[in-house]
XYZ file of C-alpha atoms in Angstrom:
99
model
C -42.946 -8.768 -7.849
C -40.586 -5.887 -7.100
C -37.173 -6.760 -5.685
C -34.432 -4.273 -4.915
C -31.219 -5.841 -6.112
C -27.904 -4.317 -5.198
C -25.484 -4.088 -8.108
C -21.962 -3.116 -7.008
C -20.406 -0.391 -9.110
C -16.756 -0.907 -8.200
C -15.381 -4.412 -7.873
C -11.658 -3.688 -7.872
C -11.411 -1.065 -5.123
C -8.347 -1.196 -2.916
C -8.648 -2.572 0.592
C -9.420 0.012 3.236
C -8.688 0.383 6.934
C -11.233 2.916 8.069
C -11.008 5.748 5.538
C -7.432 5.007 4.460
C -6.045 2.683 1.822
C -4.015 -0.221 3.174
C -0.748 1.019 1.673
C -1.174 4.406 3.390
C -2.294 2.992 6.752
C 0.367 0.242 6.941
C 3.317 2.486 7.983
C 1.229 4.078 10.724
C 0.118 0.691 12.044
C 3.681 -0.639 11.829
C 4.942 2.393 13.793
C 2.184 1.882 16.351
C 3.150 -1.787 16.750
C 6.898 -1.095 16.989
C 6.307 1.686 19.503
C 4.152 -0.606 21.618
C 6.785 -3.344 21.499
C 9.571 -0.942 22.527
C 8.147 -0.514 26.018
C 8.790 3.179 26.717
C 6.513 6.150 26.196
C 9.156 8.217 24.415
C 9.962 5.522 21.856
C 6.229 4.859 21.395
C 5.690 8.521 20.541
C 8.779 8.554 18.310
C 7.719 5.429 16.360
C 4.152 6.688 16.054
C 5.362 10.054 14.728
C 7.688 8.341 12.235
C 4.836 6.113 11.040
C 2.491 9.099 10.709
C 5.061 11.081 8.710
C 5.749 8.108 6.444
C 2.018 7.587 5.874
C 1.604 11.259 5.070
C 4.492 11.118 2.586
C 3.043 8.048 0.866
C -0.380 9.714 0.671
C 1.170 12.795 -0.956
C 3.144 10.702 -3.435
C 0.029 8.670 -4.323
C -2.178 11.731 -4.868
C -3.485 12.054 -8.439
C -1.878 8.794 -9.547
C -3.226 5.375 -10.431
C -4.894 3.609 -7.454
C -2.373 0.762 -7.662
C 0.624 3.095 -7.885
C 2.260 1.607 -4.782
C 2.005 -1.939 -6.135
C 3.500 -0.844 -9.459
C 6.327 1.004 -7.712
C 7.115 -2.047 -5.575
C 7.139 -4.279 -8.663
C 9.677 -2.126 -10.480
C 11.933 -1.352 -7.514
C 12.082 -4.556 -5.444
C 14.047 -7.613 -6.528
C 12.133 -10.499 -8.040
C 11.365 -13.366 -5.722
C 9.141 -16.420 -6.207
C 6.391 -14.598 -4.315
C 6.486 -11.451 -6.459
C 7.264 -12.990 -9.849
C 4.488 -12.862 -12.439
C 4.253 -15.101 -15.469
C 2.372 -12.705 -17.756
C 4.802 -9.797 -17.398
C 8.532 -9.636 -18.047
C 10.986 -9.439 -15.139
C 11.425 -5.936 -13.749
C 15.082 -5.694 -14.787
C 14.081 -5.807 -18.485
C 13.238 -2.177 -19.201
C 13.070 -2.214 -23.008
C 10.640 -4.420 -24.863
C 10.609 -5.110 -28.572
C 7.260 -5.454 -30.219
């Protein structure tokens, strides 16, 4: 009895949209949506270009860093809210830990 079983090698990969990570594709999709909602061709092109440039900048910043770099950056730079607060880690405003 020979059965080919598939064993996944990577369980914690980031979500993808096509070939791009979600955090890189999100500004482009947001620019596409805002340009569509604006109603004119010029503003559509302007919003799409701004989204593409922002996505490109995020991709360059993320290069050769941890895969969850964007999530870590957001944790340390955005204010704590009930949605972003974690119980296992200290609040982001506490920069020095003793121990």
